[in-house]
Coordinates of C-alpha atoms in Angstrom, one line a residue:
M20 CA 26.3 17.9 -14.0
T21 CA 23.5 18.0 -16.6
Q22 CA 20.6 15.6 -16.6
I23 CA 22.0 14.0 -19.7
E24 CA 25.3 13.4 -18.0
Q25 CA 23.4 11.9 -15.0
Q26 CA 21.6 9.6 -17.3
Q27 CA 24.8 8.7 -19.0
L28 CA 26.4 7.8 -15.6
G29 CA 23.5 5.5 -14.9
K30 CA 23.8 3.9 -18.4
T31 CA 27.6 3.5 -18.0
L32 CA 27.1 1.7 -14.7
W33 CA 24.4 -0.5 -16.2
N34 CA 26.5 -1.4 -19.1
I35 CA 29.3 -2.5 -16.7
A36 CA 26.8 -4.6 -14.7
D37 CA 25.3 -6.1 -17.8
D38 CA 28.8 -7.0 -19.1
L39 CA 30.2 -8.4 -15.9
R40 CA 27.3 -10.4 -14.4
G41 CA 27.8 -13.2 -17.0
A42 CA 25.4 -16.0 -16.1
M43 CA 24.5 -14.5 -12.8
N44 CA 20.8 -13.5 -12.4
A45 CA 20.2 -9.8 -12.6
D46 CA 18.7 -9.7 -9.0
D47 CA 21.8 -11.6 -7.6
F48 CA 24.3 -9.3 -9.3
R49 CA 22.2 -6.2 -8.3
D50 CA 23.1 -6.7 -4.6
Y51 CA 26.9 -6.6 -5.3
M52 CA 26.7 -3.7 -7.8
L53 CA 24.5 -1.5 -5.6
S54 CA 26.4 -2.3 -2.4
F55 CA 29.7 -1.2 -4.0
L56 CA 28.1 2.0 -5.3
F57 CA 26.8 2.7 -1.8
L58 CA 30.3 2.1 -0.3
R59 CA 31.6 4.7 -2.8
Y60 CA 29.0 7.2 -1.6
L61 CA 29.7 6.6 2.1
S62 CA 33.4 6.9 1.4
D63 CA 33.2 10.2 -0.6
N64 CA 30.8 11.7 2.0
Y65 CA 33.2 10.7 4.9
E66 CA 36.3 12.0 3.2
N67 CA 34.7 15.3 2.4
A68 CA 33.4 15.7 5.9
A69 CA 36.9 14.7 7.3
K70 CA 38.5 17.3 5.1
K71 CA 36.1 19.9 6.5
E72 CA 36.6 18.8 10.1
L73 CA 40.4 18.7 9.9
G74 CA 40.8 21.9 7.9
S75 CA 44.4 22.8 7.3
D76 CA 45.5 19.7 9.1
Y77 CA 44.2 17.5 6.3
P78 CA 47.2 16.3 4.3
E79 CA 47.5 17.5 0.7
A80 CA 48.8 14.3 -1.0
N81 CA 49.3 13.9 -4.7
P82 CA 49.4 10.4 -6.3
D83 CA 53.3 10.3 -6.1
V84 CA 53.2 10.9 -2.3
L85 CA 50.5 8.3 -1.8
I86 CA 52.6 5.7 -3.7
K87 CA 55.8 6.7 -1.7
L88 CA 54.0 6.3 1.6
K89 CA 52.2 3.1 0.5
V90 CA 48.8 4.5 1.3
S91 CA 45.6 5.0 -0.8
T92 CA 44.2 8.1 0.7
A93 CA 45.3 11.4 2.3
L94 CA 43.2 10.5 5.3
E95 CA 45.2 7.4 5.9
I96 CA 48.3 9.6 6.2
W97 CA 46.6 11.7 8.9
Y98 CA 45.5 8.5 10.8
K99 CA 49.2 7.3 10.8
E100 CA 50.6 10.6 11.8
N101 CA 48.0 11.4 14.5
E102 CA 47.3 8.1 16.2
A103 CA 46.7 9.8 19.6
D104 CA 44.0 12.1 18.1
V105 CA 42.1 9.4 16.2
V106 CA 39.6 8.6 19.0
I107 CA 38.6 12.2 19.5
F108 CA 38.4 12.8 15.7
E109 CA 36.1 9.8 15.2
K110 CA 33.9 10.9 18.1
Q111 CA 33.4 14.2 16.4
M112 CA 32.7 12.5 13.1
R113 CA 30.1 10.3 14.7
R114 CA 28.5 13.3 16.3
K115 CA 28.4 15.4 13.1
L116 CA 28.2 12.9 10.3
H117 CA 26.7 10.0 12.3
Y118 CA 29.2 7.4 11.1
V119 CA 32.9 6.5 10.7
I120 CA 34.9 4.5 8.2
E121 CA 38.5 3.6 8.8
P122 CA 40.8 4.6 5.9
N123 CA 41.6 1.1 4.8
F124 CA 37.9 0.4 4.2
L125 CA 37.2 3.5 2.2
W126 CA 36.3 3.1 -1.5
S127 CA 39.6 4.7 -2.6
S128 CA 41.5 2.0 -0.7
I129 CA 39.3 -0.8 -1.9
S130 CA 39.5 0.4 -5.6
E131 CA 43.3 0.6 -5.3
L132 CA 43.4 -3.0 -4.1
A133 CA 41.3 -3.9 -7.1
R134 CA 43.6 -2.0 -9.5
K135 CA 46.6 -3.9 -8.1
Q136 CA 44.7 -7.2 -8.4
S137 CA 45.5 -7.6 -4.7
S138 CA 44.8 -11.0 -3.1
E139 CA 43.7 -9.1 0.0
L140 CA 40.7 -7.5 -1.7
L141 CA 38.0 -10.0 -0.8
K142 CA 39.2 -10.3 2.8
T143 CA 39.4 -6.5 3.2
L144 CA 35.9 -6.1 1.8
E145 CA 34.5 -8.6 4.3
E146 CA 36.2 -6.8 7.1
G147 CA 35.0 -3.4 5.8
F148 CA 31.4 -4.4 5.5
K149 CA 31.4 -5.9 9.0
Y150 CA 33.1 -2.8 10.4
I151 CA 30.5 -0.5 8.8
E152 CA 27.6 -2.6 10.0
N153 CA 28.8 -3.0 13.6
Q154 CA 31.1 -0.2 14.5
S155 CA 30.4 2.8 12.3
F156 CA 27.6 4.3 14.4
E157 CA 24.9 2.7 16.6
S158 CA 22.2 0.9 14.6
T159 CA 22.1 3.0 11.4
F160 CA 24.0 0.3 9.3
Q161 CA 23.2 -2.7 11.4
G162 CA 22.9 -5.7 9.1
L163 CA 23.1 -3.5 6.0
F164 CA 25.3 -5.9 4.1
S165 CA 24.0 -9.1 5.7
E166 CA 22.7 -10.5 2.3
I167 CA 25.9 -9.8 0.4
N168 CA 27.7 -13.1 0.2
L169 CA 31.2 -12.4 -1.0
N170 CA 32.0 -16.1 -0.8
S171 CA 29.2 -17.1 -3.1
E172 CA 30.2 -19.7 -5.7
K173 CA 28.3 -17.4 -8.2
L174 CA 31.4 -15.2 -8.0
G175 CA 33.9 -18.1 -8.4
R176 CA 34.6 -21.7 -7.3
N177 CA 37.3 -20.7 -4.8
Y178 CA 38.8 -17.7 -3.0
E179 CA 41.2 -16.8 -5.8
E180 CA 38.5 -16.9 -8.5
R181 CA 36.1 -14.8 -6.4
N182 CA 38.8 -12.3 -5.4
K183 CA 39.8 -11.9 -9.1
K184 CA 36.1 -11.4 -10.1
L185 CA 35.6 -8.8 -7.4
C186 CA 38.8 -7.0 -8.6
V187 CA 37.4 -6.7 -12.1
I188 CA 34.0 -5.6 -10.9
I189 CA 35.3 -2.9 -8.6
Q190 CA 37.9 -1.6 -11.0
K191 CA 35.3 -1.3 -13.8
I192 CA 33.0 0.6 -11.4
A193 CA 35.8 2.9 -10.3
D194 CA 36.8 3.6 -13.8
G195 CA 33.2 4.2 -14.9
I196 CA 32.5 6.6 -12.1
A197 CA 35.8 8.4 -12.5
K198 CA 34.7 9.8 -15.8
F199 CA 32.0 11.8 -14.1
S200 CA 32.0 14.6 -11.5
T201 CA 29.7 13.0 -8.9
N202 CA 27.8 14.3 -5.9
T203 CA 25.0 12.9 -3.7
D204 CA 22.2 13.7 -6.0
V205 CA 24.0 12.4 -9.1
L206 CA 24.9 9.1 -7.4
G207 CA 21.4 8.8 -6.1
D208 CA 20.0 9.3 -9.6
A209 CA 22.4 6.7 -10.9
Y210 CA 21.4 4.3 -8.1
E211 CA 17.7 4.8 -8.9
Y212 CA 18.4 4.2 -12.6
L213 CA 20.2 0.9 -11.8
I214 CA 17.4 -0.3 -9.6
G215 CA 15.0 0.3 -12.5
Q216 CA 17.3 -1.6 -14.9
F217 CA 17.8 -4.5 -12.6
A218 CA 14.0 -4.6 -12.1
A219 CA 13.6 -4.9 -15.8
G220 CA 16.0 -7.8 -15.8
S221 CA 14.4 -9.5 -12.8
G222 CA 10.9 -9.9 -14.4
K223 CA 8.3 -11.0 -11.9
K224 CA 10.7 -10.7 -9.0
A225 CA 10.9 -7.0 -9.6
G226 CA 7.5 -6.6 -8.0
E227 CA 9.1 -7.3 -4.7
F228 CA 11.1 -4.1 -4.8
Y229 CA 10.3 -1.6 -7.5
T230 CA 7.4 0.6 -8.5
P231 CA 7.9 2.1 -12.0
Q232 CA 8.7 5.8 -11.8
Q233 CA 5.8 6.9 -13.9
V234 CA 3.3 5.2 -11.6
S235 CA 5.2 6.3 -8.5
T236 CA 4.9 9.9 -9.8
I237 CA 1.1 9.7 -10.0
L238 CA 0.8 8.5 -6.4
S239 CA 3.3 11.1 -5.2
E240 CA 1.7 14.0 -6.9
I241 CA -1.7 13.1 -5.6
V242 CA -0.8 12.6 -1.9
I243 CA 1.1 15.8 -1.6
L244 CA -1.9 17.9 -2.7
D245 CA -4.2 19.6 -0.1
S246 CA -6.6 16.9 1.1
H247 CA -9.6 19.1 1.6
D248 CA -9.2 21.0 -1.7
P249 CA -6.5 19.7 -4.1
T250 CA -7.0 22.8 -6.3
Q251 CA -5.1 24.7 -3.7
G252 CA -1.9 22.8 -4.7
K253 CA 0.5 20.9 -2.6
K254 CA 0.8 21.2 1.2
P255 CA 3.6 23.3 2.5
K256 CA 4.8 20.5 4.7
L257 CA 4.2 16.9 5.6
D258 CA 5.0 15.8 9.1
K259 CA 5.0 12.0 8.4
V260 CA 4.9 9.9 5.3
L261 CA 4.4 6.1 5.2
D262 CA 4.9 3.3 2.7
F263 CA 4.1 0.1 4.5
T264 CA 5.4 -2.1 1.6
S265 CA 8.3 0.1 0.7
G266 CA 10.5 -2.1 -1.4
S267 CA 13.6 -0.2 -2.5
G268 CA 12.1 3.0 -1.1
S269 CA 11.7 4.6 -4.5
L270 CA 8.1 5.6 -3.9
L271 CA 8.9 7.4 -0.7
L272 CA 11.8 9.1 -2.3
N273 CA 9.5 10.3 -5.1
V274 CA 7.2 11.9 -2.6
R275 CA 10.3 13.6 -1.0
T276 CA 11.4 14.9 -4.4
K277 CA 7.9 16.3 -5.2
M278 CA 7.7 18.0 -1.8
G279 CA 11.2 19.3 -1.6
K280 CA 14.0 17.9 0.6
N281 CA 13.2 19.9 3.8
S282 CA 9.4 19.7 3.5
I283 CA 8.9 16.3 5.2
G284 CA 9.4 15.8 8.9
K285 CA 10.1 12.0 8.8
I286 CA 9.8 9.2 6.3
F287 CA 8.6 5.8 7.4
G288 CA 8.8 2.5 5.5
Q289 CA 8.3 -1.2 6.1
E290 CA 9.6 -4.1 4.1
K291 CA 9.4 -7.8 4.8
N292 CA 12.2 -9.0 2.4
I293 CA 15.6 -8.6 4.2
T294 CA 17.5 -7.9 1.0
T295 CA 15.0 -5.3 -0.2
Y296 CA 14.9 -3.8 3.3
N297 CA 18.7 -3.3 3.1
L298 CA 18.3 -1.9 -0.4
A299 CA 15.8 0.7 0.8
R300 CA 18.1 1.9 3.6
M301 CA 21.0 2.3 1.2
N302 CA 18.7 4.1 -1.2
M303 CA 17.6 6.6 1.5
L304 CA 21.1 7.4 2.6
L305 CA 22.5 7.6 -0.9
H306 CA 19.8 10.2 -1.7
G307 CA 21.0 12.3 1.1
V308 CA 18.2 11.5 3.6
K309 CA 19.8 11.7 7.0
D310 CA 19.5 8.7 9.4
T311 CA 17.4 10.9 11.7
E312 CA 15.0 11.7 8.8
F313 CA 13.8 8.2 8.0
E314 CA 12.9 4.9 9.7
I315 CA 12.6 1.7 7.7
H316 CA 11.4 -1.4 9.6
H317 CA 12.1 -5.0 8.6
G318 CA 8.9 -6.9 9.3
D319 CA 5.5 -8.3 8.2
T320 CA 3.0 -5.5 7.6
L321 CA 0.0 -7.9 7.8
L322 CA 1.1 -9.1 11.2
N323 CA 1.8 -5.5 12.2
D324 CA 5.0 -6.4 14.2
W325 CA 6.3 -2.8 14.2
D326 CA 6.1 -1.1 17.6
V327 CA 5.7 2.3 15.9
L328 CA 2.3 1.1 14.5
N329 CA 1.2 -1.2 17.2
E330 CA 0.1 1.3 19.9
M331 CA -3.2 0.1 21.3
N332 CA -4.1 3.5 22.9
P333 CA -5.9 5.5 20.2
A334 CA -4.6 8.8 21.7
K335 CA -1.0 7.7 21.1
K336 CA -1.6 6.2 17.7
T337 CA 1.0 7.2 15.0
E338 CA -0.8 8.9 12.1
F339 CA 0.5 10.0 8.7
D340 CA -0.2 13.0 6.4
A341 CA 0.5 10.9 3.3
I342 CA 0.5 7.2 2.7
V343 CA 1.5 5.5 -0.5
A344 CA 1.8 1.8 -1.2
N345 CA 2.3 -0.8 -4.0
P346 CA 1.6 -4.1 -2.1
P347 CA 2.0 -7.5 -3.7
F348 CA -1.1 -8.2 -5.8
S349 CA -3.7 -10.7 -4.4
L350 CA -1.2 -12.2 -2.0
R351 CA -2.4 -15.4 -0.4
W352 CA -2.3 -15.1 3.4
D353 CA -3.5 -17.1 6.4
P354 CA -5.2 -14.7 8.9
T355 CA -5.6 -16.1 12.4
D356 CA -8.8 -15.8 14.4
S357 CA -7.3 -13.2 16.6
L358 CA -6.8 -10.9 13.6
S359 CA -10.5 -10.5 13.3
E360 CA -10.3 -8.5 16.5
D361 CA -7.3 -6.5 15.3
F362 CA -7.9 -2.7 15.5
R363 CA -7.2 -2.4 11.8
F364 CA -9.8 -4.9 10.6
K365 CA -12.4 -5.1 13.4
S366 CA -14.9 -2.6 11.9
Y367 CA -14.6 -4.0 8.3
G368 CA -13.9 -7.7 8.4
L369 CA -10.9 -9.8 7.2
A370 CA -9.8 -10.0 3.6
P371 CA -10.2 -13.5 2.2
K372 CA -7.3 -16.0 2.3
S373 CA -7.1 -15.9 -1.5
A374 CA -6.2 -12.2 -1.6
A375 CA -4.8 -9.9 1.1
D376 CA -5.4 -6.8 -1.0
F377 CA -8.0 -5.2 1.4
A378 CA -5.9 -6.3 4.4
F379 CA -3.1 -4.1 3.1
L380 CA -5.5 -1.2 2.3
L381 CA -7.1 -1.3 5.7
H382 CA -3.7 -1.5 7.4
G383 CA -2.6 1.8 5.8
F384 CA -6.0 3.5 6.1
H385 CA -6.1 2.9 9.9
F386 CA -3.0 5.1 10.3
L387 CA -4.1 7.9 7.9
R388 CA -4.6 11.3 9.6
N389 CA -8.0 12.8 9.4
D390 CA -6.7 15.4 7.0
G391 CA -4.4 13.1 5.1
T392 CA -4.4 11.3 1.7
M393 CA -3.7 7.7 0.9
A394 CA -3.0 6.3 -2.6
I395 CA -2.6 2.6 -3.1
I396 CA -2.0 0.4 -6.2
L397 CA -4.2 -2.7 -6.4
P398 CA -5.5 -5.2 -9.0
H399 CA -9.0 -4.5 -10.4
G400 CA -10.5 -7.5 -8.6
V401 CA -10.9 -5.4 -5.4
L402 CA -13.4 -3.2 -7.3
F403 CA -15.9 -5.9 -8.0
R404 CA -15.2 -9.2 -6.1
S405 CA -18.0 -10.4 -3.9
G406 CA -18.1 -11.9 -0.4
T407 CA -16.0 -10.2 2.4
E408 CA -14.4 -7.9 -0.1
E409 CA -17.8 -6.5 -1.1
K410 CA -18.6 -5.8 2.6
I411 CA -15.3 -4.0 3.1
R412 CA -15.8 -2.0 -0.1
R413 CA -19.4 -1.1 0.9
K414 CA -18.4 0.2 4.3
L415 CA -15.6 2.3 2.9
L416 CA -18.1 3.8 0.4
I417 CA -20.9 4.4 2.9
D418 CA -18.4 6.1 5.2
N419 CA -17.4 8.3 2.3
N420 CA -13.8 7.3 2.4
I421 CA -13.2 6.3 -1.2
D422 CA -12.4 9.5 -3.1
T423 CA -11.0 8.5 -6.5
I424 CA -10.4 5.3 -8.6
I425 CA -7.9 5.5 -11.4
G426 CA -7.7 2.7 -14.0
L427 CA -4.2 2.4 -15.5
P428 CA -3.2 0.7 -18.8
S429 CA -2.0 -2.9 -18.8
N430 CA 1.6 -3.9 -18.9
L431 CA 3.1 -1.0 -17.0
F432 CA 4.8 -3.2 -14.4
F433 CA 7.8 -5.5 -14.6
S434 CA 6.1 -8.0 -12.3
T435 CA 2.8 -8.4 -14.1
G436 CA 1.1 -7.5 -17.4
I437 CA -2.4 -7.1 -15.9
P438 CA -4.0 -3.6 -15.7
V439 CA -4.1 -2.2 -12.2
C440 CA -5.9 0.7 -10.4
I441 CA -5.0 3.4 -7.9
I442 CA -7.5 3.9 -5.1
V443 CA -7.3 7.3 -3.3
L444 CA -8.8 7.3 0.2
K445 CA -9.5 10.1 2.7
K446 CA -11.2 10.6 6.0
C447 CA -12.0 14.2 5.3
K448 CA -13.7 13.8 2.0
K449 CA -16.4 16.5 1.2
H450 CA -17.9 15.3 -2.1
D451 CA -20.7 12.8 -1.9
D452 CA -19.5 11.0 -5.1
V453 CA -16.6 9.0 -6.4
L454 CA -14.4 10.2 -9.2
F455 CA -13.6 7.5 -11.8
I456 CA -10.7 8.0 -14.2
N457 CA -10.3 5.5 -17.0
A458 CA -6.8 6.0 -18.4
S459 CA -6.5 2.6 -19.9
S460 CA -7.4 3.4 -23.5
K461 CA -4.6 3.5 -26.2
E462 CA -4.6 7.3 -26.6
H463 CA -3.6 7.6 -22.9
F464 CA -0.3 5.7 -23.0
D465 CA 2.5 4.9 -25.3
K466 CA 3.0 1.4 -26.6
G467 CA 6.4 -0.1 -25.7
K468 CA 8.3 -3.2 -26.8
K469 CA 8.2 -4.8 -23.4
Q470 CA 6.3 -2.4 -21.1
N471 CA 3.8 0.3 -21.9
V472 CA 4.7 3.9 -20.9
L473 CA 2.9 6.8 -19.4
S474 CA 4.4 10.1 -20.8
P475 CA 4.6 13.2 -18.7
E476 CA 1.5 14.5 -20.6
H477 CA -0.4 11.3 -19.7
I478 CA 0.6 11.6 -16.0
K479 CA -0.4 15.3 -16.0
D480 CA -3.8 14.4 -17.5
I481 CA -4.5 12.0 -14.6
V482 CA -3.2 14.3 -11.8
D483 CA -5.1 17.3 -13.2
T484 CA -8.3 15.4 -13.6
Y485 CA -8.0 14.3 -9.9
K486 CA -7.0 17.8 -8.8
Y487 CA -9.9 19.6 -10.5
R488 CA -12.3 16.7 -10.3
E489 CA -13.0 17.1 -14.0
E490 CA -15.5 15.1 -16.1
R491 CA -14.3 14.2 -19.6
N492 CA -16.0 12.1 -22.3
R493 CA -14.6 8.5 -22.3
Y494 CA -12.0 9.4 -19.6
S495 CA -13.5 10.6 -16.3
R496 CA -16.8 10.9 -14.5
L497 CA -18.2 11.8 -11.1
V498 CA -20.5 9.1 -9.9
S499 CA -23.1 9.6 -7.2
M500 CA -23.4 7.3 -4.2
D501 CA -27.0 6.6 -5.3
E502 CA -25.8 5.1 -8.6
I503 CA -23.0 3.1 -6.9
E504 CA -25.5 1.7 -4.4
K505 CA -27.9 0.7 -7.3
N506 CA -25.0 -1.2 -8.8
G507 CA -24.5 -3.1 -5.6
Y508 CA -21.3 -1.2 -4.6
N509 CA -19.6 -2.6 -7.7
L510 CA -16.8 -0.2 -8.7
N511 CA -15.8 -1.8 -12.0
I512 CA -14.5 1.2 -13.8
S513 CA -15.9 0.3 -17.2
R514 CA -19.3 0.3 -15.7
Y515 CA -19.1 4.0 -15.1
V516 CA -16.6 5.2 -17.8
N517 CA -17.0 3.5 -21.1
I518 CA -13.9 4.0 -23.3
S519 CA -15.3 2.3 -26.4
L520 CA -15.9 4.5 -29.4
E521 CA -19.5 4.9 -30.6
E522 CA -20.2 3.3 -33.9
D523 CA -21.3 5.5 -36.7
K524 CA -25.1 5.4 -37.3
I525 CA -26.1 3.8 -40.5
D526 CA -28.9 5.4 -42.7
L527 CA -30.6 2.3 -44.2
I528 CA -32.7 4.4 -46.6
D529 CA -29.6 5.9 -48.0
V530 CA -27.9 2.5 -48.2
N531 CA -30.9 1.1 -50.1
K532 CA -30.9 4.1 -52.5
K533 CA -27.1 3.5 -53.3
L534 CA -27.7 -0.2 -53.8
A535 CA -30.5 0.5 -56.3
E536 CA -28.2 2.9 -58.2
I537 CA -25.5 0.2 -58.3
N538 CA -27.9 -2.4 -59.6
L539 CA -29.0 0.0 -62.4
D540 CA -25.3 0.5 -63.4
I541 CA -24.7 -3.2 -63.4
E542 CA -27.7 -3.8 -65.8
K543 CA -26.5 -0.9 -68.1
F544 CA -22.9 -2.1 -68.3
T545 CA -23.9 -5.8 -68.7
T546 CA -26.1 -4.9 -71.7
E547 CA -23.3 -2.9 -73.3
H548 CA -20.8 -5.7 -72.7
N549 CA -23.2 -8.3 -74.2
K550 CA -23.4 -6.3 -77.4
F551 CA -19.6 -6.6 -77.8
L552 CA -19.8 -10.3 -77.1
D553 CA -22.5 -10.7 -79.9
E554 CA -20.3 -8.9 -82.4
L555 CA -17.4 -11.2 -81.6
G556 CA -19.6 -14.3 -81.8
L557 CA -19.1 -15.1 -78.1
P558 CA -21.7 -16.4 -75.6
R559 CA -23.3 -13.7 -73.5
I560 CA -22.9 -13.4 -69.7

């Protein structure tokens, strides 16, 4: 399938969603739409694996046979004809594919119920979701559909109305997908496209789960480069990658795409919102990331309630080659007294209650490998605010841990219109300076109707400037620590890279000469004009 066809599939599905959601909020309908798309993926994957496992024993059933036997899938025929072998078969599937779905819960069965407008659809869906969560395989799908309320009044006032609505939604999705030849990558791309579209429709709520792809690409391309010498290009392999505010997981998946599917040992993510946490797990699986290749934790990053990251013994601390993050901007938090002794903050101090920005930064930085790279999106306030934040900033600078600061244009995000910055941190930094990139001027982005856009050329400019540590007029500059110290460790980007255009110098002598010439012309033409007035007997001017 071509890239154009992939985009068309995403647009087709979005048009279905936009048409069917009615008065329902975009973020509410999102959970239904994406869950059904995920069920389609799991089902296709399972049926293909079953066909491979059973080989010649897999029934060849055309639509007429399926109708005659009153079944929806060929696999259902095999289950009925081989009841004694089902347990052994499912054991094999759990070992090889890592999950099992009973035939009546497969997408083909569900979509057939929808086509027939069956009154059993809603009930079957509920049973299917519970089965996948609790019986498919160990903890991979545990709680995956916990936030999908099929009995919500948003779908209808009673069972019949809700069942009818679900029949329409599922049939439309099935018909929409049927027009395309789909595989894991294509469905993954369509899923990602829908997440972006739903984010656009969710406004400020989108900040909870989505980093725009253009910004995500900048972070991804930076953290995969060699940390000691970015000009050497990307690292051949990353052992561990972390996003501690992972949202839908799109930022982690972007890193994986840039690295290549088999170039990352394991992906780690953490997400506090339960719905978004489930969304991230679906997103990983739908993009073909095996359950053994990722771990997403549902919990509070600031409280650090994840055992993987809560090892007190420094020798056993989990560390990451690459860390990316887009935490909630200036989140109010309430740090306890005990947190001041927390190993993440002890050497720096606690971020103020009014803004947890530096708490998020220090959390990630603590787990960065000595030869790793971290890139985090934060509001500009962290660059110049005083008090505790100034002390944290000063220590990071004195320890030579802040490598690059990138100022982005305003209005790139769905959740806020404010301009933000990317801070790149390292523990292995060689240069005794900080690279400032000011990409906020109008020639470095495209103006959009709702959101501004960074084109591939704009993104390349940013990444190449970071990679080669280039200095460019009105765009980037290497600033010495001495200059930063003289400025009181204030990192306000415009202080170091002024993007305003210089005004043309005015030659006052030349201006006076021209004014004198103009006055002579005025006198000359006034005299001539008065002669005409005299001849006409009119008063002079």
